[in-house]
Coordinates of N, CA and C in Angstrom, one line a residue:
M1 N 24.5 17.1 -14.0 CA 23.2 17.1 -15.1 C 22.4 18.5 -14.3
T2 N 21.6 18.9 -15.2 CA 21.2 20.1 -15.0 C 20.0 20.0 -14.2
Y3 N 19.3 20.8 -13.5 CA 17.9 20.5 -13.1 C 16.6 20.1 -13.9
A4 N 16.8 20.8 -15.0 CA 15.7 20.5 -16.0 C 15.9 19.4 -16.5
R5 N 17.2 18.8 -17.0 CA 17.4 17.5 -17.4 C 16.8 16.2 -16.1
F6 N 17.2 16.7 -14.9 CA 16.8 15.9 -13.6 C 15.5 15.7 -14.0
R7 N 14.7 16.8 -13.9 CA 13.1 16.3 -14.1 C 12.6 15.7 -15.5
R8 N 13.1 15.9 -16.4 CA 12.9 15.1 -17.5 C 13.2 13.6 -17.3
V9 N 14.4 13.3 -16.7 CA 14.8 12.1 -16.5 C 13.7 11.4 -15.7
L10 N 13.6 12.0 -14.6 CA 12.6 11.2 -13.4 C 11.2 11.2 -14.0
A11 N 10.8 12.5 -14.9 CA 9.6 12.0 -15.5 C 9.6 10.8 -16.7
E12 N 10.7 10.5 -17.4 CA 10.7 9.6 -18.2 C 10.4 8.1 -17.2
M13 N 11.4 8.3 -16.2 CA 11.3 6.7 -15.3 C 10.1 6.6 -14.6
V14 N 9.1 7.4 -14.2 CA 7.6 7.7 -13.8 C 7.0 6.8 -14.5
D15 N 7.3 7.5 -16.2 CA 6.2 6.9 -17.0 C 6.3 5.2 -17.2
E16 N 7.8 4.9 -17.6 CA 8.0 3.4 -17.5 C 7.7 2.5 -16.2
L17 N 7.0 2.7 -15.4 CA 6.6 2.2 -14.3 C 5.3 1.6 -14.8
P18 N 5.1 -0.1 -13.9 CA 4.2 -0.6 -14.2 C 2.9 0.4 -13.3
P19 N 1.7 0.5 -13.8 CA 0.7 1.2 -13.5 C 0.3 0.9 -11.5
E20 N 0.8 -0.3 -11.4 CA 0.3 -0.8 -10.2 C 1.2 -0.3 -9.1
F21 N 2.5 0.3 -9.4 CA 3.1 1.0 -8.5 C 2.8 2.3 -8.0
M22 N 1.7 2.9 -9.0 CA 1.8 4.4 -8.9 C 0.3 4.2 -8.1
R23 N -0.6 3.3 -8.2 CA -1.8 3.4 -7.5 C -1.7 3.9 -6.1
G24 N -2.3 4.8 -5.8 CA -2.7 5.8 -4.3 C -1.7 6.9 -4.5
L25 N -0.7 6.8 -5.1 CA 0.3 7.8 -5.1 C -0.2 9.2 -5.5
Q26 N 0.1 10.4 -5.3 CA -0.6 11.6 -5.8 C 0.4 11.9 -7.0
G27 N 1.5 11.8 -6.6 CA 2.8 12.4 -7.2 C 4.2 12.0 -7.0
V28 N 5.0 12.0 -8.2 CA 6.6 11.9 -8.0 C 7.3 13.1 -8.0
H29 N 7.8 13.9 -7.5 CA 8.4 15.3 -7.7 C 9.8 15.1 -7.7
A30 N 10.4 16.5 -8.2 CA 11.7 16.7 -8.5 C 11.8 18.0 -7.8
I31 N 12.7 17.7 -6.5 CA 13.0 18.5 -5.5 C 14.1 19.4 -6.1
E32 N 14.0 20.5 -6.3 CA 15.6 21.6 -6.6 C 16.4 21.8 -5.4
E33 N 16.0 21.9 -4.4 CA 16.7 21.8 -3.4 C 17.4 20.2 -2.8
A34 N 18.3 20.6 -1.9 CA 19.2 19.8 -1.2 C 18.2 19.2 -0.1
K35 N 18.6 18.2 0.3 CA 17.9 17.8 2.1 C 18.6 17.3 2.8
P36 N 19.8 17.8 3.7 CA 20.8 17.1 4.6 C 20.1 16.6 6.0
E37 N 20.8 15.5 6.0 CA 20.4 14.6 7.0 C 20.7 15.5 8.4
E38 N 19.6 15.4 9.1 CA 19.8 16.2 10.5 C 20.7 15.4 11.4
D39 N 20.8 14.5 11.3 CA 21.7 13.9 12.4 C 23.3 13.4 12.0
F40 N 23.6 13.9 11.1 CA 25.0 13.5 10.6 C 25.3 15.0 9.4
V41 N 26.7 14.9 9.7 CA 27.5 16.0 8.8 C 27.7 15.4 7.3
D42 N 27.4 16.6 6.5 CA 27.9 16.1 5.3 C 26.9 14.9 4.5
V43 N 25.8 14.7 5.0 CA 25.5 13.5 4.3 C 23.8 14.0 4.0
W44 N 23.1 13.3 2.8 CA 22.2 14.4 2.2 C 21.1 12.8 1.8
R45 N 20.1 13.3 2.0 CA 18.7 12.4 1.6 C 18.9 12.7 0.2
M46 N 18.6 11.7 -0.5 CA 18.5 11.6 -1.8 C 17.2 11.7 -2.4
G47 N 16.1 10.8 -1.7 CA 14.7 10.9 -1.9 C 13.9 10.5 -0.7
E48 N 12.5 10.7 -0.5 CA 11.8 10.7 0.5 C 10.4 10.2 0.0
Y49 N 9.9 9.3 0.6 CA 8.5 8.7 0.5 C 7.9 9.6 1.6
L50 N 6.6 10.6 1.2 CA 5.9 11.3 2.1 C 4.2 10.4 1.9
D51 N 4.3 10.0 3.5 CA 2.9 9.2 3.7 C 2.0 10.3 4.7
P52 N 0.9 10.3 4.4 CA 0.2 11.2 5.4 C -0.3 10.7 6.8
G53 N 0.0 9.1 6.7 CA -0.2 8.8 8.4 C -1.8 8.3 8.1
S54 N -2.2 8.5 9.2 CA -3.7 8.2 9.4 C -4.8 9.1 8.5
E55 N -5.5 8.7 8.5 CA -6.7 9.3 7.9 C -7.2 10.9 8.7
Q56 N -6.7 10.7 9.7 CA -6.9 12.1 10.4 C -5.9 13.2 10.4
F57 N -5.0 12.7 9.3 CA -3.6 13.8 9.2 C -4.3 15.0 8.4
L58 N -3.8 16.2 9.0 CA -4.2 17.4 8.9 C -5.8 17.6 9.1
G59 N -6.4 16.6 9.4 CA -8.1 16.8 9.6 C -8.6 16.7 8.3
A60 N -8.5 15.8 7.5 CA -8.8 15.8 6.6 C -8.5 14.3 5.7
G61 N -9.3 13.5 5.8 CA -9.4 12.1 5.1 C -7.6 11.6 5.1
E62 N -7.5 11.8 3.6 CA -6.0 11.1 3.0 C -4.9 12.5 3.6
G63 N -5.6 13.6 4.1 CA -4.6 14.3 4.1 C -4.1 15.1 2.8
L64 N -2.5 15.3 2.4 CA -2.0 15.5 1.4 C -1.9 14.7 0.3
G65 N -2.4 13.4 0.8 CA -1.8 12.4 -0.1 C -0.4 11.9 0.1
R66 N -0.1 10.7 -0.7 CA 1.3 10.0 -0.7 C 1.8 10.5 -1.9
H67 N 3.2 10.7 -1.5 CA 4.2 11.4 -2.6 C 5.7 10.9 -2.4
V68 N 6.1 10.8 -3.5 CA 7.7 10.5 -3.6 C 8.3 11.7 -4.2
A69 N 9.5 12.1 -3.7 CA 10.3 13.4 -3.7 C 11.7 12.9 -3.9
L70 N 12.1 13.4 -5.1 CA 13.7 13.2 -5.2 C 14.4 14.7 -5.2
Y71 N 15.9 14.6 -4.2 CA 16.1 15.8 -4.0 C 17.2 16.4 -5.1
Y72 N 17.0 17.1 -6.0 CA 18.3 17.2 -7.1 C 19.5 18.1 -6.7
G73 N 19.3 18.9 -5.4 CA 20.4 19.2 -4.9 C 21.3 18.3 -3.8
S74 N 20.7 17.4 -3.8 CA 21.4 16.3 -2.9 C 22.2 15.7 -3.9
F75 N 21.8 15.1 -4.5 CA 22.3 14.7 -6.2 C 23.6 15.6 -6.3
V76 N 23.4 16.7 -6.4 CA 24.7 17.3 -6.9 C 25.6 17.3 -5.7
H77 N 25.1 17.8 -4.4 CA 26.3 17.4 -3.5 C 27.3 15.9 -3.3
V78 N 26.5 15.0 -3.8 CA 26.9 13.4 -3.9 C 27.7 13.6 -4.9
A79 N 27.3 13.8 -5.9 CA 28.1 13.7 -7.3 C 29.2 14.6 -7.3
G80 N 29.3 15.7 -6.2 CA 30.3 16.7 -6.4 C 31.0 16.6 -7.9
D81 N 32.3 16.4 -8.1 CA 33.1 16.6 -9.3 C 33.6 15.1 -9.9
D82 N 33.0 13.9 -9.7 CA 33.1 13.0 -9.7 C 32.5 12.6 -11.3
P83 N 33.6 12.4 -12.3 CA 32.7 12.0 -13.7 C 32.3 10.7 -13.8
E84 N 32.4 9.8 -12.5 CA 32.1 8.3 -12.8 C 30.5 8.0 -12.1
F85 N 30.1 9.4 -11.5 CA 28.9 9.3 -11.0 C 27.8 9.2 -11.9
D86 N 27.0 8.1 -11.9 CA 25.7 7.8 -12.8 C 24.9 8.1 -12.4
W87 N 24.1 9.3 -12.7 CA 23.1 10.0 -12.3 C 21.8 9.2 -12.6
E88 N 21.5 8.7 -13.5 CA 20.5 7.8 -13.9 C 20.5 6.5 -13.3
E89 N 21.1 6.3 -13.0 CA 21.5 4.6 -12.0 C 21.0 5.1 -10.4
E90 N 21.6 6.5 -10.3 CA 21.3 6.9 -8.6 C 19.7 7.3 -8.4
M91 N 19.2 7.8 -9.9 CA 17.9 8.6 -9.9 C 16.8 6.8 -9.6
W92 N 17.3 6.2 -10.3 CA 16.4 4.8 -10.5 C 16.2 4.2 -9.2
E93 N 17.7 4.0 -8.8 CA 18.1 3.5 -7.4 C 17.0 4.2 -6.2
T94 N 17.0 5.2 -5.9 CA 16.6 6.1 -5.4 C 14.8 6.1 -5.4
L95 N 14.5 6.4 -6.4 CA 13.2 6.1 -7.0 C 12.4 4.9 -6.6
T96 N 13.4 3.6 -7.0 CA 12.5 2.5 -6.6 C 12.7 2.2 -4.9
H97 N 13.6 2.6 -4.6 CA 13.4 2.3 -2.9 C 12.3 3.1 -2.4
E98 N 12.3 4.6 -2.5 CA 11.0 5.1 -2.3 C 9.5 4.3 -2.6
L99 N 9.5 4.0 -4.0 CA 8.0 3.3 -4.2 C 8.1 2.1 -3.3
R100 N 9.3 1.5 -3.1 CA 8.9 0.2 -2.3 C 8.3 0.7 -1.2
H101 N 8.8 1.9 -0.5 CA 8.3 2.3 1.0 C 6.7 2.6 0.4
H102 N 6.4 3.4 -0.5 CA 4.8 3.3 -0.8 C 4.0 2.3 -1.1
V103 N 4.8 1.0 -1.8 CA 3.7 -0.3 -1.8 C 3.8 -0.8 -0.4
E104 N 4.8 -0.5 0.4 CA 5.1 -1.7 1.8 C 3.6 -0.7 2.6
S105 N 3.7 0.6 2.5 CA 2.9 1.7 3.3 C 1.5 0.9 3.0
L106 N 1.4 0.7 1.8 CA -0.6 0.4 1.5 C -0.8 -1.2 1.8
A107 N 0.3 -2.1 2.0 CA 0.2 -3.6 2.4 C -0.1 -3.4 4.1
G108 N 0.6 -2.3 4.9 CA 0.7 -2.7 6.1 C 1.9 -2.8 6.5
D109 N 3.1 -3.0 5.7 CA 4.3 -3.7 6.0 C 5.5 -2.8 6.5
D110 N 6.4 -2.8 7.1 CA 7.3 -1.8 7.7 C 8.8 -2.1 7.3
S111 N 9.0 -3.1 6.8 CA 10.2 -4.0 6.2 C 11.0 -2.8 6.4
L112 N 10.8 -2.2 4.9 CA 11.7 -1.3 4.6 C 12.5 -0.2 5.3
N113 N 11.2 0.2 6.4 CA 11.5 1.2 7.5 C 12.6 0.4 8.3
I114 N 12.6 -0.9 8.4 CA 13.6 -1.3 9.6 C 14.7 -1.6 9.4
E115 N 15.0 -1.7 8.0 CA 16.3 -1.6 6.8 C 16.4 -0.7 6.9
D116 N 16.0 0.4 6.9 CA 16.6 1.9 6.8 C 17.0 2.0 8.0
E117 N 16.6 1.9 9.2 CA 17.0 2.1 10.8 C 18.0 1.5 10.6
V118 N 18.2 0.1 10.4 CA 19.4 -0.8 10.5 C 20.7 0.3 9.9
V119 N 20.4 0.4 8.9 CA 21.4 0.9 7.8 C 21.8 2.1 8.4
A120 N 20.9 3.2 9.0 CA 21.5 4.2 9.9 C 22.0 3.9 10.8
R121 N 21.8 3.3 11.9 CA 22.7 2.5 12.7 C 23.9 2.2 12.6
D122 N 24.2 0.9 11.6 CA 25.4 0.7 11.0 C 26.0 1.9 10.5
F123 N 25.6 2.8 9.8 CA 26.2 4.3 9.4 C 26.7 5.0 10.5
E124 N 26.1 5.0 11.5 CA 26.6 5.8 12.6 C 27.8 5.0 13.1
R125 N 27.9 3.9 13.3 CA 28.8 3.0 14.1 C 29.9 3.2 13.0
R126 N 30.0 3.5 11.7 CA 31.3 3.7 10.6 C 32.0 4.8 10.3
D127 N 31.9 5.4 11.7 CA 32.7 6.8 11.7 C 34.1 6.8 11.4
D128 N 34.5 6.0 11.9 CA 36.5 5.5 11.1 C 36.4 5.3 9.9
D129 N 35.3 4.8 9.3 CA 35.9 4.4 7.9 C 36.1 5.9 6.9
S130 N 36.5 5.3 5.8 CA 36.9 6.1 4.8 C 35.4 6.8 4.1
P131 N 35.5 8.1 3.9 CA 34.0 8.4 3.5 C 33.7 7.7 1.9
S132 N 34.6 7.3 1.4 CA 34.5 6.7 -0.2 C 33.6 5.1 0.3
E133 N 34.0 5.1 1.4 CA 33.2 3.4 1.9 C 32.1 3.5 2.0
R134 N 32.1 5.0 3.3 CA 30.4 4.9 3.8 C 29.7 5.6 2.3
R135 N 30.3 6.0 1.6 CA 29.4 6.5 0.5 C 28.6 5.7 -0.5
S136 N 28.8 4.2 -0.3 CA 28.1 3.1 -0.9 C 27.1 3.0 -0.2
W137 N 26.8 3.5 0.9 CA 25.1 3.2 1.6 C 24.6 3.9 0.8
R138 N 23.2 3.1 0.7 CA 22.1 3.7 0.1 C 21.2 4.7 0.8
W139 N 21.3 4.6 2.0 CA 20.6 5.5 2.8 C 21.5 5.7 4.2
P140 N 21.8 7.0 4.7 CA 21.8 7.9 4.0 C 23.1 8.2 3.2
W141 N 23.2 9.3 2.8 CA 24.3 9.3 1.7 C 25.3 10.3 2.0
Q142 N 26.9 9.7 2.1 CA 27.9 10.4 2.2 C 28.4 11.2 1.0
R143 N 28.9 12.2 1.0 CA 29.5 13.0 0.1 C 31.1 12.7 0.0
K144 N 31.2 12.2 -0.8 CA 32.8 11.9 -1.3 C 34.0 12.8 -0.2

């Protein structure tokens, strides 16, 4: 999938979302670069919910606002040359995961952050597993 198509598909997905999920969200962005996970080797962050934090963030009310980013380059790394990689399914999974972070943030709920931390700890303990088994984890991603 090209970056241009990635952007178009993401925009179509966002257009299909109920407006309630977009409340308080300043944007959903397709970022061309890959985003490696700092604590892992050859593991890529597929998407991210960017929350400004407190009202004092950057000294101005809502700060930069709330955003969701999907990293095209990370999808490229994970897909590799796998003809079975389902770009649209993985994009949808990532988008809805990040939107859940957004909705929970608005509700003051930290459940998904806690789940993500548990998955990351489990992922670290699975170092001796095959990459194909680790690749199935939603966060973080391991390239084949």
